[in-house]
Amino acid sequence: MGRSGQPTLMVAMVLLFLAGCSTTYEPRLDLTPPEVPRAIDATVELHPLVAADDLKSGHATYGVLAEDYKNRPPSALTKRITDEVLHELSTQRVFRHIGTYVPNPDYVLTGRVEQFYEHDRRKLWAYLPYYSDKLAGLFRVNSYLSSGAVKLTMMMITPSGKVVGTYSGVAKIDEDYTPNDEMKPGDRLNRAFARAVAQIRDKMLDDPDLPKSRLPSTARTDDTAATPAGPSTAR
C-alpha cells in the first residue's frame, strides 16, 4: 500500500475504535404498581407504536445525546419502546390479556411517540481546563446538565374503528448532576419513560368507558401474557 492510502486507513481505524467505545442506549420500562390493584377487564391487541415524523427523519433527537453514546435506528428504537410497553402492561396485568396478536380482541391499542430524548452535557464553565474540577469541588456544584422529555399518546379503539379514549403521558428531564456509575446516560430517560407510561396506564384505569375488575394485592407477575407477533384480525 502506498503512502496515499495510509491517511485513509488511519482515519478508518480511528472511526472503528471510536465506534467500539460507544454505548448503545436501551430503553427500559419499570412501572410502579397503581395505588389501587385493578385491571381493565378486556382483551387488547397492541399495535406497534409509531414515531413522529421529526424523530424518524432525524430532525429531532431520538434517544440519548451524550458523550460516547449512540442510538439504534429510529425504527429499531420504536420497536424496542413498543416491546417494553407490551411487557410492562402485560406483567402488571393492566388488561385481562394483551398481545401483539389477539383473535377477536375487545379493543385495539395504538400509540405514537411524540418526544423521547435525553441530552447530557457539561456546563460551559466545566470546559475550562484545570479550573473546572477545582471550582466544582470548592463550591460543591454539579458540572453536568441533563435535559429531555418523553411524550407518548395512546389510543384505545374498537375493532370496528370507534375511538374509545385517547391518553397522553408527558415527563420532563431537567437536572444538574455530577457523573457517577450509578446514574448513567439513559437512566434519566428511562425514568421519564416510566412516568409517562404510568400516567397513560392510570388514565386508562380511570376511564369509565372501560370495564374494570379488582386484582389481588400482588398484581405483578413474571409470566407475561404477550402472544407471538402475527397478522392482525382486528381492523
Short mmCIF file of C-alpha atoms in Angstrom, two decimals:
data_model
loop_
_atom_site.label_atom_id
_atom_site.label_comp_id
_atom_site.label_asym_id
_atom_site.label_seq_id
_atom_site.Cartn_x
_atom_site.Cartn_y
_atom_site.Cartn_z
CA MET A 1 0.00 0.00 0.00
CA GLY A 2 1.38 3.43 -0.97
CA ARG A 3 1.67 6.42 1.27
CA SER A 4 -1.50 7.91 -0.23
CA GLY A 5 -3.55 5.12 1.31
CA GLN A 6 -2.10 5.46 4.82
CA PRO A 7 -4.17 8.50 5.98
CA THR A 8 -7.38 6.86 4.81
CA LEU A 9 -6.50 3.68 6.68
CA MET A 10 -5.67 5.62 9.85
CA VAL A 11 -8.97 7.52 9.73
CA ALA A 12 -10.87 4.26 9.27
CA MET A 13 -9.08 2.70 12.25
CA VAL A 14 -9.85 5.72 14.42
CA LEU A 15 -13.55 5.60 13.46
CA LEU A 16 -13.72 1.89 14.21
CA PHE A 17 -12.07 2.48 17.59
CA LEU A 18 -14.49 5.28 18.49
CA ALA A 19 -17.48 3.19 17.39
CA GLY A 20 -16.31 0.30 19.54
CA CYS A 21 -16.04 2.56 22.60
CA SER A 22 -19.58 3.95 22.38
CA THR A 23 -22.55 2.59 24.30
CA THR A 24 -25.93 1.96 22.68
CA TYR A 25 -28.92 3.28 24.59
CA GLU A 26 -31.50 0.65 25.52
CA PRO A 27 -35.00 1.67 26.66
CA ARG A 28 -36.06 0.04 29.93
CA LEU A 29 -39.52 0.35 31.43
CA ASP A 30 -40.18 -0.42 35.08
CA LEU A 31 -43.59 0.76 36.30
CA THR A 32 -44.58 1.17 39.91
CA PRO A 33 -47.88 -0.64 40.64
CA PRO A 34 -51.04 1.50 40.72
CA GLU A 35 -52.32 2.60 44.12
CA VAL A 36 -55.49 0.51 43.74
CA PRO A 37 -54.97 -3.03 42.37
CA ARG A 38 -57.39 -3.22 39.47
CA ALA A 39 -57.41 -4.15 35.80
CA ILE A 40 -59.27 -3.40 32.62
CA ASP A 41 -61.48 -6.42 32.05
CA ALA A 42 -60.84 -6.80 28.33
CA THR A 43 -58.60 -8.46 25.76
CA VAL A 44 -56.42 -5.97 23.90
CA GLU A 45 -54.32 -6.19 20.77
CA LEU A 46 -51.35 -3.82 20.86
CA HIS A 47 -50.26 -2.42 17.51
CA PRO A 48 -46.68 -1.18 17.04
CA LEU A 49 -46.11 2.37 18.23
CA VAL A 50 -45.29 4.95 15.57
CA ALA A 51 -42.64 7.66 15.93
CA ALA A 52 -43.36 11.26 14.94
CA ASP A 53 -42.00 12.35 11.57
CA ASP A 54 -39.25 14.56 13.03
CA LEU A 55 -37.98 11.61 15.08
CA LYS A 56 -37.94 9.26 12.09
CA SER A 57 -36.23 11.82 9.86
CA GLY A 58 -33.55 12.74 12.38
CA HIS A 59 -34.66 16.37 12.68
CA ALA A 60 -35.19 15.86 16.42
CA THR A 61 -33.12 13.88 18.90
CA TYR A 62 -34.47 10.37 19.43
CA GLY A 63 -32.80 8.59 22.31
CA VAL A 64 -29.71 9.74 24.23
CA LEU A 65 -27.40 12.56 23.19
CA ALA A 66 -24.28 12.23 25.34
CA GLU A 67 -20.57 11.62 25.09
CA ASP A 68 -19.72 8.12 23.85
CA TYR A 69 -23.38 7.16 23.40
CA LYS A 70 -25.24 6.18 20.27
CA ASN A 71 -28.82 5.19 19.47
CA ARG A 72 -30.49 2.49 17.46
CA PRO A 73 -32.03 3.48 14.11
CA PRO A 74 -35.44 5.15 14.67
CA SER A 75 -37.45 2.12 13.53
CA ALA A 76 -35.47 -0.21 15.80
CA LEU A 77 -35.74 2.14 18.78
CA THR A 78 -39.50 2.47 18.30
CA LYS A 79 -39.81 -1.32 18.24
CA ARG A 80 -37.87 -1.59 21.49
CA ILE A 81 -40.17 1.00 23.08
CA THR A 82 -43.20 -0.99 21.90
CA ASP A 83 -41.71 -4.19 23.33
CA GLU A 84 -41.16 -2.54 26.71
CA VAL A 85 -44.70 -1.15 26.82
CA LEU A 86 -46.14 -4.56 25.97
CA HIS A 87 -44.02 -6.33 28.57
CA GLU A 88 -44.92 -3.97 31.42
CA LEU A 89 -48.64 -3.72 30.66
CA SER A 90 -48.74 -7.50 30.49
CA THR A 91 -46.56 -8.09 33.55
CA GLN A 92 -48.65 -5.73 35.66
CA ARG A 93 -51.87 -7.28 34.36
CA VAL A 94 -53.33 -3.94 33.34
CA PHE A 95 -55.64 -5.87 31.00
CA ARG A 96 -57.21 -9.29 31.20
CA HIS A 97 -54.96 -10.10 28.26
CA ILE A 98 -52.76 -8.08 25.92
CA GLY A 99 -50.65 -9.21 22.99
CA THR A 100 -49.49 -8.23 19.54
CA TYR A 101 -51.89 -10.75 18.00
CA VAL A 102 -55.17 -11.42 19.78
CA PRO A 103 -58.01 -13.22 17.96
CA ASN A 104 -61.23 -11.21 18.24
CA PRO A 105 -59.93 -8.62 20.74
CA ASP A 106 -62.27 -6.35 22.66
CA TYR A 107 -60.05 -3.36 21.87
CA VAL A 108 -57.05 -2.33 19.81
CA LEU A 109 -54.39 -0.14 21.43
CA THR A 110 -52.24 2.09 19.23
CA GLY A 111 -49.62 4.65 20.16
CA ARG A 112 -47.43 7.49 18.95
CA VAL A 113 -44.04 8.64 20.23
CA GLU A 114 -44.01 12.45 20.08
CA GLN A 115 -40.83 13.12 22.09
CA PHE A 116 -38.25 10.75 23.51
CA TYR A 117 -34.81 12.11 24.33
CA GLU A 118 -32.21 12.90 26.96
CA HIS A 119 -29.40 15.40 26.36
CA ASP A 120 -26.47 15.21 28.78
CA ARG A 121 -23.64 17.73 28.52
CA ARG A 122 -21.11 19.67 30.54
CA LYS A 123 -21.93 23.16 31.68
CA LEU A 124 -19.96 25.80 29.81
CA TRP A 125 -17.63 26.60 32.70
CA ALA A 126 -16.82 22.91 33.06
CA TYR A 127 -14.86 23.08 29.80
CA LEU A 128 -12.24 25.28 31.43
CA PRO A 129 -9.05 23.23 31.70
CA TYR A 130 -7.64 22.61 35.18
CA TYR A 131 -10.04 25.02 36.91
CA SER A 132 -13.33 23.21 36.35
CA ASP A 133 -12.68 20.38 38.83
CA LYS A 134 -11.38 22.84 41.42
CA LEU A 135 -14.42 25.09 41.03
CA ALA A 136 -16.79 22.15 41.31
CA GLY A 137 -15.08 20.91 44.46
CA LEU A 138 -14.73 24.34 46.02
CA PHE A 139 -18.35 25.40 45.56
CA ARG A 140 -19.81 21.89 45.62
CA VAL A 141 -21.69 22.42 42.38
CA ASN A 142 -22.65 19.94 39.69
CA SER A 143 -20.73 20.21 36.46
CA TYR A 144 -23.22 18.49 34.12
CA LEU A 145 -26.72 19.27 32.91
CA SER A 146 -29.37 16.82 31.73
CA SER A 147 -32.50 17.88 29.86
CA GLY A 148 -35.08 15.98 27.87
CA ALA A 149 -38.66 14.90 27.55
CA VAL A 150 -40.91 11.93 26.89
CA LYS A 151 -44.31 12.47 25.34
CA LEU A 152 -46.44 9.49 24.37
CA THR A 153 -50.02 9.33 23.15
CA MET A 154 -52.02 6.11 23.08
CA MET A 155 -55.48 5.49 21.66
CA MET A 156 -57.95 2.75 22.51
CA ILE A 157 -60.28 1.81 19.67
CA THR A 158 -62.79 -0.93 18.97
CA PRO A 159 -62.11 -3.47 16.21
CA SER A 160 -64.61 -1.54 14.07
CA GLY A 161 -62.55 1.63 14.41
CA LYS A 162 -64.54 3.59 17.01
CA VAL A 163 -62.32 5.64 19.32
CA VAL A 164 -62.95 4.78 22.98
CA GLY A 165 -60.34 7.06 24.50
CA THR A 166 -57.08 8.93 23.92
CA TYR A 167 -54.50 9.01 26.70
CA SER A 168 -51.28 11.01 26.90
CA GLY A 169 -48.26 10.87 29.17
CA VAL A 170 -45.62 13.59 29.49
CA ALA A 171 -42.46 13.67 31.59
CA LYS A 172 -39.64 16.23 31.60
CA ILE A 173 -35.95 15.92 32.43
CA ASP A 174 -34.18 18.94 33.94
CA GLU A 175 -31.37 18.08 36.32
CA ASP A 176 -27.91 19.21 37.36
CA TYR A 177 -25.63 16.34 38.27
CA THR A 178 -22.13 15.05 38.76
CA PRO A 179 -21.38 11.89 36.75
CA ASN A 180 -21.18 8.60 38.65
CA ASP A 181 -21.52 4.90 37.94
CA GLU A 182 -24.99 4.56 39.48
CA MET A 183 -26.84 7.00 37.20
CA LYS A 184 -25.60 6.76 33.63
CA PRO A 185 -26.81 8.47 30.45
CA GLY A 186 -30.14 6.93 29.50
CA ASP A 187 -31.21 6.18 33.08
CA ARG A 188 -33.00 9.52 33.40
CA LEU A 189 -34.72 8.91 30.07
CA ASN A 190 -35.93 5.53 31.29
CA ARG A 191 -37.31 7.10 34.46
CA ALA A 192 -39.17 9.68 32.37
CA PHE A 193 -40.39 6.84 30.13
CA ALA A 194 -41.82 5.10 33.19
CA ARG A 195 -43.55 8.25 34.45
CA ALA A 196 -45.17 8.90 31.07
CA VAL A 197 -46.45 5.33 30.67
CA ALA A 198 -47.69 5.30 34.28
CA GLN A 199 -49.78 8.39 33.51
CA ILE A 200 -51.30 6.64 30.49
CA ARG A 201 -51.99 3.48 32.49
CA ASP A 202 -53.69 5.42 35.28
CA LYS A 203 -55.82 7.39 32.82
CA MET A 204 -56.98 4.16 31.19
CA LEU A 205 -57.79 2.67 34.59
CA ASP A 206 -59.80 5.80 35.45
CA ASP A 207 -61.71 5.79 32.15
CA PRO A 208 -65.37 4.99 32.99
CA ASP A 209 -65.93 3.68 29.46
CA LEU A 210 -63.55 0.75 30.02
CA PRO A 211 -64.75 -2.23 32.11
CA LYS A 212 -62.79 -2.83 35.31
CA SER A 213 -62.09 -5.69 37.68
CA ARG A 214 -60.29 -5.86 41.02
CA LEU A 215 -56.97 -7.66 41.26
CA PRO A 216 -55.33 -9.44 44.19
CA SER A 217 -52.86 -7.26 46.10
CA THR A 218 -49.94 -8.78 44.16
CA ALA A 219 -50.64 -7.55 40.65
CA ARG A 220 -47.23 -8.08 39.09
CA THR A 221 -46.35 -11.40 37.51
CA ASP A 222 -43.29 -12.66 35.65
CA ASP A 223 -45.48 -14.66 33.30
CA THR A 224 -46.27 -12.13 30.60
CA ALA A 225 -49.48 -12.53 28.65
CA ALA A 226 -47.95 -11.42 25.41
CA THR A 227 -48.60 -13.60 22.43
CA PRO A 228 -46.31 -14.06 19.45
CA ALA A 229 -46.49 -11.46 16.75
CA GLY A 230 -48.69 -12.28 13.81
CA PRO A 231 -51.12 -10.78 11.35
CA SER A 232 -53.91 -8.79 12.96
CA THR A 233 -57.51 -9.77 12.50
CA ALA A 234 -58.78 -6.55 14.09
CA ARG A 235 -59.49 -3.62 11.81
#
